[in-house]
XYZ file of C-alpha atoms in Angstrom:
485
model
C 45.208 -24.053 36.945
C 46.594 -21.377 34.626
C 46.212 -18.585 36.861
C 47.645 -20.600 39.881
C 50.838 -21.296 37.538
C 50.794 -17.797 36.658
C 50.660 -16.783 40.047
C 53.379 -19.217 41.439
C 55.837 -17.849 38.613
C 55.091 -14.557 39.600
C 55.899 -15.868 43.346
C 59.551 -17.223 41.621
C 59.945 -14.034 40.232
C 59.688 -11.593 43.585
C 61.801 -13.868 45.356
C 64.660 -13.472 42.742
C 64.319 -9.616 42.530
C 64.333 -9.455 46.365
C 67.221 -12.084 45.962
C 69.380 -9.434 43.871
C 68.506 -6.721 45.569
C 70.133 -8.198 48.767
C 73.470 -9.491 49.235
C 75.826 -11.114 52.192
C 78.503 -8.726 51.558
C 77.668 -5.779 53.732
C 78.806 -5.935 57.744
C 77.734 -2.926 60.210
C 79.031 -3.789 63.358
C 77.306 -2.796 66.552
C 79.157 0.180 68.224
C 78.839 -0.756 72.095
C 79.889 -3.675 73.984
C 77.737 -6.481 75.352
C 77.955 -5.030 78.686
C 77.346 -1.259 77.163
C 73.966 -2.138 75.504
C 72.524 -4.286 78.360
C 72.941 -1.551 80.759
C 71.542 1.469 78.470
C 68.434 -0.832 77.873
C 67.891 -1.432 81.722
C 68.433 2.252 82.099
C 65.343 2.978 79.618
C 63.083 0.743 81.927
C 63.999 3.072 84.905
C 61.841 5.539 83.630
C 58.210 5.178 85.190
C 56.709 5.967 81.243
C 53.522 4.223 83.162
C 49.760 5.310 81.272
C 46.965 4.830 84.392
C 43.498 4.595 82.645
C 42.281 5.602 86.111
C 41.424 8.998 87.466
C 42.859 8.195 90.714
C 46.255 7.901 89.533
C 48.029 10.867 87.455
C 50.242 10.708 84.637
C 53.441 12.150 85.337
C 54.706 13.602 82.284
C 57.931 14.496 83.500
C 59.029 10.995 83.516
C 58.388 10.839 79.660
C 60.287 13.907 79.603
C 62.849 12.459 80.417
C 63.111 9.485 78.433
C 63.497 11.891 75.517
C 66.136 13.256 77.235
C 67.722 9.824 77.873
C 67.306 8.978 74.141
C 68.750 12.467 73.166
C 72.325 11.541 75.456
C 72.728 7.867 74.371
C 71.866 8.336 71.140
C 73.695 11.190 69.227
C 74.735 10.004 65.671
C 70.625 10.018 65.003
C 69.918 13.304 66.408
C 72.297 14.993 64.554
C 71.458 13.055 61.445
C 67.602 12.446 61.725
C 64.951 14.763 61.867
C 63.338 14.458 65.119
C 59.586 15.880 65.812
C 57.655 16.300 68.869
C 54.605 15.095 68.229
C 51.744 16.134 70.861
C 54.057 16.784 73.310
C 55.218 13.248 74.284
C 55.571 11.042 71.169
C 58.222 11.211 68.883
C 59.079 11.029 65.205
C 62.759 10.293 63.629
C 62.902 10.739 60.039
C 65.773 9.713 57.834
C 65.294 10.872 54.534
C 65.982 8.948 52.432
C 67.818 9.710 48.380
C 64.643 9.046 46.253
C 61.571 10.828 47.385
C 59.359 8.610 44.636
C 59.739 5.852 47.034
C 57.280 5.328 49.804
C 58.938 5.446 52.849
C 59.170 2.697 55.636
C 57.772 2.958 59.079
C 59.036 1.249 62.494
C 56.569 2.023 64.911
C 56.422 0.961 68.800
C 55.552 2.624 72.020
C 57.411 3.341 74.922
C 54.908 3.870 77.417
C 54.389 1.023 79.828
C 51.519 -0.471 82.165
C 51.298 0.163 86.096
C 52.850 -2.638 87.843
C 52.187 -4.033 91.493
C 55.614 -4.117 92.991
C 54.800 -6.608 95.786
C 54.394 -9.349 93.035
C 57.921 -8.932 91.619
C 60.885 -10.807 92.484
C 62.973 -8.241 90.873
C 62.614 -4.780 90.211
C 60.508 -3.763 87.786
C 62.022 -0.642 87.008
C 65.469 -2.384 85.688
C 67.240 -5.237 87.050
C 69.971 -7.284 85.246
C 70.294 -10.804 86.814
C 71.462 -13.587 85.830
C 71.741 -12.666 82.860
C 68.576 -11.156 82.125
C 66.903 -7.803 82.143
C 63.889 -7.368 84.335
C 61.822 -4.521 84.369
C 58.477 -3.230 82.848
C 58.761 -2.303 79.146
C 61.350 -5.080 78.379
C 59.229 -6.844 75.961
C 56.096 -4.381 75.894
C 57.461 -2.400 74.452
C 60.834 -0.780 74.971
C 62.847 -3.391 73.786
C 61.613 -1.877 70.063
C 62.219 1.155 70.612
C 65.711 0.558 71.939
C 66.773 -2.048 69.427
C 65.722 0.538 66.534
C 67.540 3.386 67.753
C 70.899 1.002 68.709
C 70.474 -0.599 65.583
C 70.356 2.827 63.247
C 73.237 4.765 65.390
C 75.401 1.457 64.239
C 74.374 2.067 60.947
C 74.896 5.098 61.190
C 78.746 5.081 63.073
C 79.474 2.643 59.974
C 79.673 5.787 57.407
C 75.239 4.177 56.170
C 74.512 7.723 56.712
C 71.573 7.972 53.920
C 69.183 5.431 52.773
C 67.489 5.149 49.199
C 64.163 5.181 51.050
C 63.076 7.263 53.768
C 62.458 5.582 57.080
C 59.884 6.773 59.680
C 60.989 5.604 63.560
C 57.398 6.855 65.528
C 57.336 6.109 69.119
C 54.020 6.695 70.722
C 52.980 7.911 74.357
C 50.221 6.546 75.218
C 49.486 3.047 73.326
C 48.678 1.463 76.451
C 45.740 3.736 76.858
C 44.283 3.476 72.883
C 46.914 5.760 71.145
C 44.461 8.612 70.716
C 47.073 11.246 71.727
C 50.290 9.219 70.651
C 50.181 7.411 67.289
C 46.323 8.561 66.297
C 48.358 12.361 66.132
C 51.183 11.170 64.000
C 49.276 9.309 61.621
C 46.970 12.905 61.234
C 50.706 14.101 60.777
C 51.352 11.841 58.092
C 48.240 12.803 56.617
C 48.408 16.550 56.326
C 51.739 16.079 55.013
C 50.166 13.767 52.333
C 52.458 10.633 52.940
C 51.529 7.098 52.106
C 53.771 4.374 53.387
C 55.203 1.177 51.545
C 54.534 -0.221 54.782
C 54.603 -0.687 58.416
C 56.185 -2.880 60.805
C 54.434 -2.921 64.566
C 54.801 -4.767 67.577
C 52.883 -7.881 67.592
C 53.255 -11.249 69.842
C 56.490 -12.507 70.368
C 57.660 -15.781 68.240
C 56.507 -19.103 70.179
C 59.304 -20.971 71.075
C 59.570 -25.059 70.413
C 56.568 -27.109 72.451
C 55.063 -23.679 73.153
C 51.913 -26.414 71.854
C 52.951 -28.985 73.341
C 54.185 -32.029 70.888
C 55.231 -29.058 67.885
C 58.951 -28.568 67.984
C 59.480 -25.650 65.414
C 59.531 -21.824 66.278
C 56.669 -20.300 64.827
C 57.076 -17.033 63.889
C 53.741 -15.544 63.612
C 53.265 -11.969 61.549
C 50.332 -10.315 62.297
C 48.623 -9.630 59.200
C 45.217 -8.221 61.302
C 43.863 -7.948 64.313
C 40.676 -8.905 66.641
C 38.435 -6.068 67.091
C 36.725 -5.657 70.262
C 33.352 -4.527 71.644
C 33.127 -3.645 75.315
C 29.525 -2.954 77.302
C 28.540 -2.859 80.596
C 25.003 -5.133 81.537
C 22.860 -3.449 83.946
C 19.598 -4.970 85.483
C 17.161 -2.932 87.551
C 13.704 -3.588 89.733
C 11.947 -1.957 92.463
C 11.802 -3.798 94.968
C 11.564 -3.702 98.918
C 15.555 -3.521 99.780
C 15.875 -4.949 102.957
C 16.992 -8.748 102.984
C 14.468 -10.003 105.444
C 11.738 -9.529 102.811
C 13.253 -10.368 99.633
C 11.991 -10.390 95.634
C 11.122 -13.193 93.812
C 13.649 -11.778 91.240
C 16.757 -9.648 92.305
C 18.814 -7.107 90.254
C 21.870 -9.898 90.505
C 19.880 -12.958 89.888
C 18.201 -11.253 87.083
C 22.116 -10.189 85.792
C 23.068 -13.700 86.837
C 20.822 -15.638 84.261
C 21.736 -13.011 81.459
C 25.663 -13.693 82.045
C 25.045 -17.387 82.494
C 23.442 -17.625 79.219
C 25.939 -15.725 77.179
C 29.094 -17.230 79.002
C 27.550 -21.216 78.447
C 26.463 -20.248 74.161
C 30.253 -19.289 73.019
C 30.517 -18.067 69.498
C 30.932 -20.383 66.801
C 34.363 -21.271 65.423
C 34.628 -19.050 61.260
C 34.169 -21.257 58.982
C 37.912 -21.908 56.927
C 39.204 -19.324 58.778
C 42.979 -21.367 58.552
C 42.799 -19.558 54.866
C 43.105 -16.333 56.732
C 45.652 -17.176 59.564
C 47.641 -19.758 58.779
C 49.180 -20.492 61.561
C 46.294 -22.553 62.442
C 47.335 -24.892 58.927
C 50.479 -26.309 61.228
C 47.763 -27.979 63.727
C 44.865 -30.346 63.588
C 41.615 -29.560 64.507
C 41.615 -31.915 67.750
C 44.968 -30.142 68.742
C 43.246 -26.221 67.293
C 40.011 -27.148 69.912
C 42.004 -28.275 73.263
C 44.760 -25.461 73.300
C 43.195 -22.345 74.501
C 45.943 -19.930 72.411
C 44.812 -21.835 69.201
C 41.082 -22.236 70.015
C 40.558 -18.177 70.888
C 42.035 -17.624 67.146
C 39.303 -19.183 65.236
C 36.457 -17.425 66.699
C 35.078 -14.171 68.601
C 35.309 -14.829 72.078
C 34.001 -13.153 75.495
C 35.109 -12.628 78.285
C 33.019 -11.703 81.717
C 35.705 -9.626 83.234
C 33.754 -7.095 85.677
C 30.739 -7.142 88.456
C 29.323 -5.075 90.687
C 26.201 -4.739 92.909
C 25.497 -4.087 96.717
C 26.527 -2.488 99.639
C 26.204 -4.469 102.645
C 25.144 -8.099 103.034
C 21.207 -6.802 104.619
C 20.276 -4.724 101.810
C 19.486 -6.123 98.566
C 20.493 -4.126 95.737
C 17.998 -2.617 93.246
C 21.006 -2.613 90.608
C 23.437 -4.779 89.464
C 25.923 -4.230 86.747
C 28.946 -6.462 85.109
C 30.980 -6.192 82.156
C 31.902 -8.502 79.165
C 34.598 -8.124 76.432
C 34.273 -9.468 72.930
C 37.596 -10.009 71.300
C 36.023 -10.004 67.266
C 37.076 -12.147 64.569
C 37.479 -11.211 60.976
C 34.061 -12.499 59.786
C 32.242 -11.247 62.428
C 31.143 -7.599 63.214
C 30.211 -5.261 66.198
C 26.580 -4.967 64.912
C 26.499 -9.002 65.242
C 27.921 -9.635 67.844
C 25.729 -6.987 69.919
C 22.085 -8.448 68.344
C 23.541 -11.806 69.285
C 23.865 -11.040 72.857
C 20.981 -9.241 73.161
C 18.568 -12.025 71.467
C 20.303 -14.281 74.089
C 19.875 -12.110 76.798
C 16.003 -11.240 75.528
C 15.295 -9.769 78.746
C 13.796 -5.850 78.626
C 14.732 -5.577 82.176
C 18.700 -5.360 81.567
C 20.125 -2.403 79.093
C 23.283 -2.661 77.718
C 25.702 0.288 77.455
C 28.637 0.215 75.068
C 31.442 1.655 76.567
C 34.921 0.675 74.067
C 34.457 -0.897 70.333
C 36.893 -1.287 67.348
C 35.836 -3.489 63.918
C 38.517 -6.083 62.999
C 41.571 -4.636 61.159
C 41.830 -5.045 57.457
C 44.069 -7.840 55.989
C 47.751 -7.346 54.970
C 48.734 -9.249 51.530
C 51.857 -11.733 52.886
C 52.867 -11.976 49.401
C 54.359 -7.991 49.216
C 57.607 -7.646 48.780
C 58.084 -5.894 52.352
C 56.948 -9.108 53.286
C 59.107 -11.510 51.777
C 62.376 -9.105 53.316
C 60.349 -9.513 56.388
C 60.298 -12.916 56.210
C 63.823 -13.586 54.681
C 65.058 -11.455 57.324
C 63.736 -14.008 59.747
C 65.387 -16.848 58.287
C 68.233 -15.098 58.354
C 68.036 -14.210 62.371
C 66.564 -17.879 63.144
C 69.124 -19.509 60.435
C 69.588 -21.866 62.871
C 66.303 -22.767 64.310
C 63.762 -24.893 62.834
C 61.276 -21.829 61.890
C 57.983 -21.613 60.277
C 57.293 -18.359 59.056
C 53.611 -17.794 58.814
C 50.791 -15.140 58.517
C 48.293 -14.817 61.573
C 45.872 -13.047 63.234
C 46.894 -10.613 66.451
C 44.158 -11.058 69.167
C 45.562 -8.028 71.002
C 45.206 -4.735 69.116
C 48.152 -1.770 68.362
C 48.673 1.375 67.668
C 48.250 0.534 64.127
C 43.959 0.783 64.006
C 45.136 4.435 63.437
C 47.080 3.798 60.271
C 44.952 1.666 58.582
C 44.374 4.681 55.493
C 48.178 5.234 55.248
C 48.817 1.748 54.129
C 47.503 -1.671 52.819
C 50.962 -3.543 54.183
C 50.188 -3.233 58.098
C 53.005 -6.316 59.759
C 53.175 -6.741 63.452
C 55.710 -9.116 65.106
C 58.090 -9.151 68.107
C 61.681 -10.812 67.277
C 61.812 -12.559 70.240
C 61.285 -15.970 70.714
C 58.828 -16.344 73.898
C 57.499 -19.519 76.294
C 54.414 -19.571 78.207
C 55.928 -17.371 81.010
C 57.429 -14.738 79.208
C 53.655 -14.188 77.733
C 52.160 -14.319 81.343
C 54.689 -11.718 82.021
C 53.648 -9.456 80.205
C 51.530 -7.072 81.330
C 51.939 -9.217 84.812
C 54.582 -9.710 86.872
C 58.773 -10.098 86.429
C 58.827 -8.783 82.926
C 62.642 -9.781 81.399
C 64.441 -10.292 78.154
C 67.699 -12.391 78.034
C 70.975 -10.293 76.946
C 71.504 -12.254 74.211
C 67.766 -11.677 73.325
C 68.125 -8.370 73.496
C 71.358 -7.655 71.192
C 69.748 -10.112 68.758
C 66.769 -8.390 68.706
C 68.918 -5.214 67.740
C 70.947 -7.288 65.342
C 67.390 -8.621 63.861
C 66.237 -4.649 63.431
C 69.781 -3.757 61.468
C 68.929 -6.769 59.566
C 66.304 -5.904 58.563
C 67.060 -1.963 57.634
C 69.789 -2.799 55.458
C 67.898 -5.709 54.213
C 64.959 -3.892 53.001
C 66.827 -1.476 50.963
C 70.531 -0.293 49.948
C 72.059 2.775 51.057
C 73.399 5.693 48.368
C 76.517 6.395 50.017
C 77.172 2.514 49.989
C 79.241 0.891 47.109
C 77.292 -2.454 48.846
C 74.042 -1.976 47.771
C 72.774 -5.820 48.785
C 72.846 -7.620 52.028
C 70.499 -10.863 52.179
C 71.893 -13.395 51.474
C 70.904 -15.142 48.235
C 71.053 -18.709 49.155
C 67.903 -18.089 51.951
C 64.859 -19.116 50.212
C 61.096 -18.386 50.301
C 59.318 -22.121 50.589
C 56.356 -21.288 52.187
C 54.029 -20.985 50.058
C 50.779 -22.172 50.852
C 48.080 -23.316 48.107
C 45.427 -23.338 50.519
C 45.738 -20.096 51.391
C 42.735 -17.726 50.695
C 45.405 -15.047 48.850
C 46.413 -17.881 46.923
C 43.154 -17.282 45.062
């Protein structure tokens, strides 16, 4: 009881010092019109920034070219003021420097490369398209609308005479996220370590904010942070025999009824759910368990799941194949680990005739405290955005995984969000078909990133060194919480 006292004081304490920090008093206006900034951000989705992980399709570099170019024209204030570095060729890094270099500086990180897309499944075009009052086009909410909104969002800054922050900021826009990072933001976090720099923290993309009856019957926003992520293992099942291969005299066992059983078994003995896991993502405390185990969104975050997403085996329909092959997907909790969930499968499997070959794997991230002060900005920054919104702000798990697995040793305060508030189509759009963001989603979203900037510290050219303002509160605390303890 003492130390949970102690600890809620302490709690009282952060949210008054982030309280005075902050202050209502400051107003950057945005320096383009409505009309201005919708059509620069459908401009940025006209560049085909697309990463193919197959060999049959080739990047073409030029196109990322020139989006850097693009970036360079519409945004001049920060190239003249930032530092910009190329790093590996394609991804970039803005640094503002910031007055005091004993503070550790802040990154914004996103990506600005995009995944193929199938044109005959689009309504509109996927390379920009502003109807009705929204912007179509791949990248608009994975993930250019980020990088945009950051760079509007500092030139405004910027054009309103904020020319130099207390604490550095890092903007680092990777090339190649789509395909793992390993030549985009795995290169600039080597970057930041050869030049010895340790971040206060970093702010990612993560899933977008689920809009009222996203579950059905729940009427608040919920404004998820990602505080870690899923791992993942990926292998690819193979089952072999010798056998006779023409289909008039066929085995008592074949290659795919032998792979059949094996997939059958581990598709029909799912994982079981972690035990208190709601400690860890709370965004599972807002629902009860009845509601957690028949919503599919809610049910994958409370336990490693799998997926059987790949098969393969014969040629023609009178030859019976000696091999067979398929692949599964694990997306791994935090409890769980690669080493356990690949003896699991193979003691249910427990066939010597199939070999398994591990082709991706990644352990689940580390956990982000939600009671940092970056956090509490983050989150106050939120209420401020969503003032007018019933909002629960609350720290979850990310099933997808980011660029940020490669950052993991240049900070402890990893926080992954997407400012938008999203249904159940805008997800399936994603990475599918008719990709869009409203306008007014989109200038908020730029709003919410200036927000935040100024929120998170004061500037040292600025007489108005506070911007939050003080009557938004912190309520949130949870007592059940496992960093409660």
């Amino acid at each position: 009881m003492i130390f949970k006292f102690f600890f809620i004081f302490f709690l009282i304490i952060l949210v008054i010092k982030i309280s005075e920090s902050v202050d209502s008093t400051v107003n950057v206006h945005l320096i383009k019109s409505r009309t201005e900034l919708a059509y620069s951000f459908k401009e940025s989705l006209s560049f085909k920034t697309i990463s193919f992980d197959d060999e049959s399709n080739k990047i073409d570099y030029d196109e990322f070219l020139k989006f850097h170019n693009f970036l360079q024209n519409k945004f001049p204030i920060i190239h003249r003021v930032l530092k910009r570095t190329v790093i590996n060729k394609y991804s970039l890094l803005f640094e503002w420097t910031g007055s005091d270099k004993t503070l550790k500086p802040l990154l914004l990180n996103s990506h600005y490369d995009v995944v193929p897309v199938t044109e005959s499944e689009w309504t509109f075009n996927p390379w920009g398209e502003i109807r009705n009052d929204n912007i179509y086009g791949r990248g608009s909410i994975d993930n250019k609308v980020i990088v945009m909104a950051t760079m509007e969002s500092i030139e405004a800054i910027l054009a309103n005479n904020y020319t130099q922050p207390i604490r550095t900021i890092y903007l680092c826009f990777g090339h190649d996220e789509e395909l793992g990072g390993l030549n985009g933001h795995r290169m600039i976090a080597r970057h930041f370590r050869e030049n010895l720099v340790r971040a206060e923290a970093i702010f990612d993309e993560g899933c977008p904010f689920l809009a009222s009856n996203f579950v059905p019957g729940f009427h608040d926003i919920i404004a998820g942070v990602g505080v870690f992520e899923k791992g993942y293992l990926f292998y690819k099942l193979t089952s072999k025999v010798n056998s006779f291969t023409h289909s008039a005299i066929p085995p008592k066992e074949s290659a795919i009824g032998i792979l059949s059983k094996a997939l059958a078994k581990i598709e029909s003995n799912p994982f079981a759910p972690i035990e208190n896991i709601e400690k860890k993502n709370q965004l599972l405390q807002l629902f009860n368990g009845e509601t957690i185990k028949s919503n599919p969104f809610l049910d994958a975050m409370t336990k490693t799941t799998t997926a059987l997403s790949m098969i393969h085996a014969g040629t023609k329909p009178n030859i019976i194949p000696t091999t067979a092959s398929a692949w599964v997907s694990h997306r791994i909790i935090n409890g769980n680990s690669i080493e356990y969930v690949k003896s699991r499968i193979l003691d249910l499997i427990n066939d010597t005739r199939i070999t398994m070959e591990i082709e991706g794997f990644l352990e689940p991230s580390p956990i982000s405290s939600p009671f940092t002060t970056a956090y509490q900005i983050l989150k106050q920054t939120i209420y401020q955005q969503f003032g007018g919104y019933n909002v629960k702000v609350v720290p979850t798990q990310l099933m997808a995984n980011t660029d940020t697995r490669h950052y993991w040793d240049i900070t402890d305060n990893i926080y992954r969000f997407m400012p938008i508030v999203g249904n159940f189509m805008d997800f399936v759009s994603i990475h599918g078909s008719n990709e869009k963001i409203s306008i007014d989603d989109y200038i908020k979203t730029i709003h919410f990133y200036k927000k935040l900037i100024l929120n998170f510290q004061p500037f040292s050219n600025s007489s108005n060194s506070n911007y939050i303002n003080k009557n938004l509160k912190i309520n949130d605390y949870c007592p059940n919480s496992i960093y409660s303890k």
